[in-house]
Coordinates of C-alpha atoms and ligand atoms in Angstrom, one line a residue:
M72 CA 46.4 -42.1 -13.3
I73 CA 46.4 -41.5 -16.9
T74 CA 48.2 -39.5 -19.1
V75 CA 47.2 -38.7 -22.7
L76 CA 49.3 -37.4 -25.6
A77 CA 47.1 -35.2 -27.5
G78 CA 46.7 -33.0 -30.8
G79 CA 43.2 -31.2 -31.3
T80 CA 40.6 -32.2 -33.4
G81 CA 41.1 -35.8 -33.7
S82 CA 42.3 -36.2 -29.9
V83 CA 39.6 -34.1 -28.2
K84 CA 36.9 -36.8 -28.4
L85 CA 38.7 -39.7 -26.4
V86 CA 40.2 -36.9 -24.1
R87 CA 36.5 -36.1 -23.3
G88 CA 35.3 -39.9 -23.1
L89 CA 38.4 -40.5 -20.4
A90 CA 37.6 -37.3 -18.5
A91 CA 34.1 -39.1 -17.9
L92 CA 35.4 -41.6 -16.7
T93 CA 38.5 -40.6 -14.1
D94 CA 39.4 -37.9 -12.2
D95 CA 42.9 -38.1 -12.6
M96 CA 44.3 -37.2 -15.9
A97 CA 46.9 -35.5 -17.5
V98 CA 46.7 -34.2 -21.1
I99 CA 50.0 -33.5 -22.9
S100 CA 49.4 -31.1 -25.5
N101 CA 51.3 -30.6 -28.7
V102 CA 52.8 -27.3 -29.4
G103 CA 54.0 -27.8 -33.0
D104 CA 50.8 -25.8 -34.5
N105 CA 51.0 -22.7 -32.3
I106 CA 51.6 -19.7 -34.3
W107 CA 52.0 -16.1 -34.0
L108 CA 49.4 -14.0 -36.0
H109 CA 48.6 -10.3 -35.6
G110 CA 51.1 -10.2 -32.8
L111 CA 49.4 -12.9 -30.9
Y112 CA 50.3 -16.5 -29.9
V113 CA 47.6 -18.8 -31.0
C114 CA 47.7 -22.5 -29.7
P115 CA 45.3 -24.4 -31.6
D116 CA 45.6 -28.0 -29.8
I117 CA 46.0 -26.5 -26.4
D118 CA 42.7 -24.4 -26.9
T119 CA 41.0 -27.5 -28.5
I120 CA 41.5 -29.5 -25.8
V121 CA 40.7 -26.8 -22.9
Y122 CA 37.3 -25.9 -25.1
G123 CA 36.6 -29.4 -25.4
L124 CA 36.6 -30.3 -21.7
A125 CA 35.0 -27.0 -20.9
G126 CA 32.1 -28.0 -23.3
L127 CA 32.8 -24.8 -25.5
L128 CA 34.2 -26.4 -28.5
D129 CA 32.6 -25.6 -31.6
E130 CA 31.9 -29.2 -32.4
K131 CA 31.1 -29.0 -36.4
R132 CA 34.4 -27.1 -36.8
G133 CA 36.4 -29.2 -34.3
W134 CA 38.1 -25.9 -33.4
G135 CA 37.1 -22.6 -32.2
V136 CA 34.3 -21.5 -29.7
R137 CA 30.7 -22.5 -30.3
G138 CA 28.5 -19.8 -31.6
D139 CA 31.7 -17.6 -32.1
S140 CA 31.3 -14.4 -34.5
F141 CA 33.9 -13.0 -36.8
E142 CA 33.2 -9.3 -36.7
C143 CA 37.0 -8.6 -35.9
L144 CA 38.4 -10.7 -38.7
A145 CA 36.0 -9.3 -41.0
Q146 CA 36.9 -5.8 -40.1
M147 CA 40.8 -6.8 -40.3
E148 CA 40.0 -8.0 -44.0
K149 CA 38.6 -4.4 -44.7
L150 CA 41.8 -3.0 -43.5
G151 CA 44.0 -5.3 -45.8
A152 CA 45.4 -7.6 -42.7
P153 CA 45.8 -11.2 -43.4
S154 CA 42.6 -12.9 -42.8
W155 CA 43.4 -16.5 -43.9
F156 CA 43.0 -18.0 -40.4
G157 CA 39.9 -17.9 -38.9
L158 CA 40.1 -16.2 -35.2
G159 CA 36.6 -15.9 -34.1
D160 CA 36.0 -12.6 -31.9
K161 CA 35.4 -15.0 -28.5
D162 CA 38.5 -17.2 -29.3
L163 CA 40.3 -13.8 -29.7
A164 CA 39.9 -13.1 -25.9
T165 CA 41.9 -16.2 -25.1
H166 CA 44.9 -15.1 -27.4
L167 CA 45.0 -11.8 -26.3
T168 CA 45.0 -12.4 -22.8
R169 CA 47.5 -15.3 -23.2
T170 CA 49.6 -13.1 -25.3
D171 CA 49.6 -10.3 -22.7
M172 CA 50.4 -12.6 -20.0
M173 CA 53.5 -14.3 -21.7
K174 CA 54.7 -10.9 -22.5
K175 CA 54.4 -10.0 -18.5
G176 CA 56.7 -13.2 -18.2
K177 CA 54.5 -16.2 -17.8
S178 CA 55.4 -19.5 -19.3
L179 CA 53.2 -20.9 -21.7
S180 CA 52.6 -23.8 -18.7
Q181 CA 51.4 -21.4 -16.4
V182 CA 49.0 -19.4 -18.9
T183 CA 47.6 -22.8 -19.7
D184 CA 47.1 -23.8 -16.1
W185 CA 45.4 -20.3 -15.7
M186 CA 43.1 -21.0 -18.5
R187 CA 42.3 -24.5 -17.0
S188 CA 41.2 -22.5 -13.9
R189 CA 39.2 -19.7 -15.7
Y190 CA 37.5 -22.6 -17.9
A191 CA 37.0 -24.5 -14.8
I192 CA 38.6 -27.8 -16.0
S193 CA 39.8 -30.4 -13.5
E194 CA 42.1 -32.0 -15.8
R195 CA 45.6 -31.1 -16.2
V196 CA 46.7 -29.7 -19.4
I197 CA 50.3 -29.6 -19.8
P198 CA 52.0 -27.9 -23.0
A199 CA 54.6 -30.7 -24.1
T200 CA 57.4 -27.8 -24.1
D201 CA 57.5 -24.3 -22.8
D202 CA 59.9 -23.7 -25.5
E203 CA 59.0 -22.8 -29.3
V204 CA 58.8 -25.7 -31.5
V205 CA 57.1 -25.1 -35.1
T206 CA 56.0 -27.6 -37.3
K207 CA 57.5 -26.8 -40.8
I208 CA 56.1 -28.7 -43.9
V209 CA 58.7 -29.0 -47.0
T210 CA 56.2 -28.5 -50.1
D211 CA 56.6 -27.5 -53.9
R212 CA 55.6 -24.0 -53.0
G213 CA 58.8 -23.8 -50.3
R214 CA 58.7 -24.6 -46.5
M215 CA 55.9 -23.1 -44.5
H216 CA 54.5 -23.4 -41.0
L217 CA 51.8 -26.3 -40.8
Q218 CA 48.9 -23.7 -40.4
E219 CA 49.7 -21.8 -43.6
F220 CA 50.0 -25.6 -45.6
W221 CA 47.0 -26.6 -44.0
V222 CA 44.8 -23.6 -43.8
K223 CA 46.1 -20.9 -46.2
Y224 CA 46.7 -23.2 -49.0
R225 CA 44.1 -25.7 -47.9
G226 CA 46.7 -28.9 -47.8
E227 CA 47.1 -28.4 -51.6
P228 CA 50.8 -28.4 -52.2
A229 CA 53.0 -31.4 -52.8
V230 CA 54.6 -32.4 -49.7
S231 CA 58.2 -33.9 -49.6
G232 CA 59.3 -33.4 -45.7
V233 CA 57.8 -32.5 -42.6
Y234 CA 60.4 -31.3 -39.4
Y235 CA 60.0 -29.6 -36.2
E236 CA 61.9 -26.4 -36.0
G237 CA 63.6 -25.8 -32.6
A238 CA 63.0 -29.4 -31.5
K239 CA 66.5 -30.2 -30.9
R240 CA 67.4 -27.6 -28.5
A241 CA 63.6 -27.3 -26.5
R242 CA 63.4 -28.8 -23.0
A243 CA 60.6 -31.2 -22.4
N244 CA 58.2 -30.0 -19.9
R245 CA 59.2 -31.0 -16.6
K246 CA 55.5 -31.5 -15.5
A247 CA 54.9 -33.7 -18.6
I248 CA 57.6 -35.7 -17.9
D249 CA 56.4 -36.1 -14.1
A250 CA 53.0 -37.1 -15.4
I251 CA 54.5 -39.9 -17.6
R252 CA 56.4 -41.2 -14.6
R253 CA 53.3 -41.3 -12.5
S254 CA 50.9 -42.8 -15.0
D255 CA 49.4 -46.4 -14.6
M256 CA 49.0 -45.9 -18.3
V257 CA 49.9 -43.3 -21.1
I258 CA 47.4 -43.3 -23.9
I259 CA 48.1 -41.6 -27.3
A260 CA 45.1 -40.4 -28.8
P261 CA 44.0 -40.9 -32.6
A262 CA 45.7 -37.9 -33.6
N263 CA 48.0 -37.2 -36.8
P264 CA 50.9 -39.1 -35.8
I265 CA 53.4 -36.7 -37.9
S266 CA 52.0 -33.2 -37.2
S267 CA 50.2 -33.7 -33.7
I268 CA 52.3 -36.6 -32.0
G269 CA 55.4 -36.2 -34.0
P270 CA 56.6 -32.7 -32.3
I271 CA 56.0 -34.3 -28.8
V272 CA 58.0 -37.3 -29.4
A273 CA 60.6 -35.3 -31.1
L274 CA 61.3 -34.0 -27.5
A275 CA 64.0 -36.1 -26.6
G276 CA 63.3 -36.3 -22.9
L277 CA 59.9 -37.3 -23.4
R278 CA 60.6 -39.9 -25.9
K279 CA 63.0 -41.2 -23.4
E280 CA 60.2 -41.4 -20.9
L281 CA 57.8 -42.9 -23.0
A282 CA 60.2 -45.6 -24.0
K283 CA 61.0 -46.6 -20.2
K284 CA 57.5 -47.8 -19.8
R285 CA 56.6 -49.1 -23.2
D286 CA 54.8 -51.8 -22.0
K287 CA 52.1 -49.2 -20.5
V288 CA 51.8 -46.9 -23.6
M289 CA 49.1 -47.6 -25.5
A290 CA 48.2 -45.8 -28.9
V291 CA 44.8 -45.6 -31.0
S292 CA 45.2 -45.9 -34.7
P293 CA 44.0 -42.5 -36.3
L294 CA 43.8 -44.3 -39.6
I295 CA 41.6 -47.0 -40.8
G296 CA 42.8 -48.6 -43.9
E297 CA 44.3 -45.9 -45.7
A298 CA 41.9 -43.4 -44.9
A299 CA 42.8 -40.9 -42.1
V300 CA 39.9 -40.4 -39.6
S301 CA 40.8 -36.7 -40.0
G302 CA 43.5 -34.2 -41.6
P303 CA 46.4 -34.4 -43.7
A304 CA 48.2 -37.5 -42.1
V305 CA 48.3 -39.9 -45.1
K306 CA 49.9 -37.1 -47.0
Y307 CA 52.5 -36.5 -44.2
M308 CA 53.3 -40.4 -44.0
K309 CA 53.8 -40.6 -47.3
A310 CA 56.4 -37.8 -47.5
L311 CA 58.4 -39.9 -44.8
R312 CA 58.2 -42.8 -46.5
L313 CA 55.8 -44.6 -44.0
A314 CA 53.1 -46.9 -45.2
S315 CA 49.9 -45.2 -45.0
S316 CA 48.1 -47.5 -42.8
P317 CA 47.7 -48.1 -39.4
A318 CA 51.0 -50.5 -39.8
G319 CA 52.8 -47.5 -40.8
V320 CA 51.6 -45.5 -37.7
G321 CA 52.6 -48.5 -35.6
E322 CA 56.2 -48.6 -37.1
Y323 CA 56.5 -44.8 -36.3
Y324 CA 55.7 -45.4 -32.8
S325 CA 57.3 -48.9 -32.2
D326 CA 60.0 -47.7 -29.9
F327 CA 57.7 -46.0 -27.2
V328 CA 54.5 -48.0 -27.8
G329 CA 53.6 -51.4 -26.2
A330 CA 50.0 -51.5 -27.4
F331 CA 47.8 -50.5 -30.6
V332 CA 44.3 -50.4 -30.8
I333 CA 43.2 -50.7 -34.5
A334 CA 39.6 -50.9 -36.1
P335 CA 38.2 -54.6 -36.6
S336 CA 38.3 -53.9 -40.2
D337 CA 42.1 -53.8 -40.2
D338 CA 42.6 -57.4 -38.8
N339 CA 44.7 -58.2 -41.6
L340 CA 47.5 -55.8 -40.4
A341 CA 47.6 -57.3 -36.8
P342 CA 50.7 -59.8 -37.5
R343 CA 52.7 -57.1 -39.1
I344 CA 51.9 -54.9 -36.1
R345 CA 52.8 -57.6 -33.6
N346 CA 55.9 -58.0 -35.4
L347 CA 56.9 -54.8 -34.2
G348 CA 56.4 -55.9 -30.7
M349 CA 53.4 -54.7 -29.8
Q350 CA 50.1 -56.0 -28.6
V351 CA 47.3 -55.4 -30.9
Y352 CA 43.4 -54.7 -30.0
K353 CA 40.5 -54.3 -32.1
T354 CA 37.7 -52.3 -31.3
N355 CA 35.4 -49.5 -32.8
I356 CA 37.7 -46.4 -33.0
I357 CA 35.4 -44.4 -34.7
M358 CA 33.8 -41.6 -32.3
K359 CA 30.6 -40.2 -33.7
N360 CA 28.8 -39.2 -30.7
R361 CA 29.5 -39.1 -26.5
D362 CA 28.6 -42.7 -26.2
D363 CA 31.5 -43.8 -28.5
E364 CA 33.9 -41.3 -26.8
I365 CA 33.1 -43.1 -23.1
Q366 CA 33.0 -46.3 -24.7
L367 CA 36.5 -46.5 -26.5
G368 CA 37.8 -44.5 -23.1
R369 CA 36.5 -47.4 -21.2
Y370 CA 37.9 -50.0 -23.3
L371 CA 41.4 -48.4 -23.3
M372 CA 41.2 -48.1 -19.2
D373 CA 39.7 -51.8 -18.9
K374 CA 43.2 -52.9 -20.9
V375 CA 45.2 -51.6 -18.1
V376 CA 43.0 -52.7 -15.1
G377 CA 43.0 -56.0 -16.7
S378 CA 46.7 -56.4 -17.3
Ligands
LIG536 N1 41.5 -24.9 -39.3 C1 40.9 -24.3 -40.5 O1 40.6 -25.3 -41.3 N2 40.6 -23.0 -40.7 C2 40.7 -22.0 -39.9 O2 40.4 -20.9 -40.4 C3 41.2 -22.6 -38.7 C4 41.2 -21.5 -37.4 C5 41.5 -21.6 -36.0 C6 41.6 -20.9 -35.2 C7 41.7 -21.1 -34.0 C8 42.1 -22.3 -33.7 O3 42.4 -22.9 -32.3 C9 42.3 -23.6 -34.6 C10 41.9 -23.2 -36.0 N3 41.8 -24.0 -37.0 C11 41.5 -23.7 -38.4 C12 42.4 -25.5 -36.8 C13 43.8 -25.8 -36.8 O4 44.4 -25.1 -37.9 C14 44.2 -27.1 -37.0 O5 43.3 -28.1 -37.4 C15 44.8 -27.6 -35.7 O6 46.1 -26.9 -35.7 C16 45.3 -29.1 -35.9 O7 45.2 -29.7 -34.7

């Protein structure tokens, strides 16, 4: 069995590649970018993974439902409601139903499991916690929700810190802990280390469980050289005084990751990463199409079988 720790846009490609190769996979999803908007609970990373596995994802944007319209949002704008977050009409059906179910007492895990069955996905998608953990960005325009920083302000403000509100008192999802325990291998997807993986490993119960099987935990670098494959990873890493390179990501992961996969062009960083007590593997980590996704998935799976 394989467990993947995942964010959204960057992670879904690898999750899809692995899903094509195994029937026994659990995905532990980040919840730090979940946001209450218009009275609805929106869970971007969970939805990106579910839509991706269901073949519904808008591949160009990397979020939302393919072919969606934005009539409701346009009408809300006319009514003077905040419209900075692009909620599509079909996507709204997910948020409406989820919020209704949660208000009637279902947990986020139960709702996510329901989504998986409605969208006919066999992989388990497990929110890292059922409690609320919110990724907040400290900027020169004040502290704000990650979505405000990234979408409303287009990632423009200067960043001096990142923290996970609620993470200390949140309980790690029991199912996520069980999945890690039962797995032959845990893979950390090439996601933003600070805003996608950070909120997951900020949960003490999960971090402890990963550290216990560190030699079976393998991370794929989200960076090649100094450039983030997607998103504002470099900006967050600089704020946390981490080197904005695969070596910086390695440092951030070093207490719970035993093997790190980097691009061949980052070979020069391999000794620094090995010094952190990690094995280093080099292969193509850019996934431009389905073949690349499966190829990287197979490469990672072979490492476990071969070990
Ligand atoms: N990202 C944007 O850049 N602009 C949007 O308007 C936007 C809307 C949106 C709606 C639903 C959803 O699930 C994701 C959405 N995202 C949007 C992506 C999201 O902001 C982030 O990329 C993720 O939270 C990071 O993983």
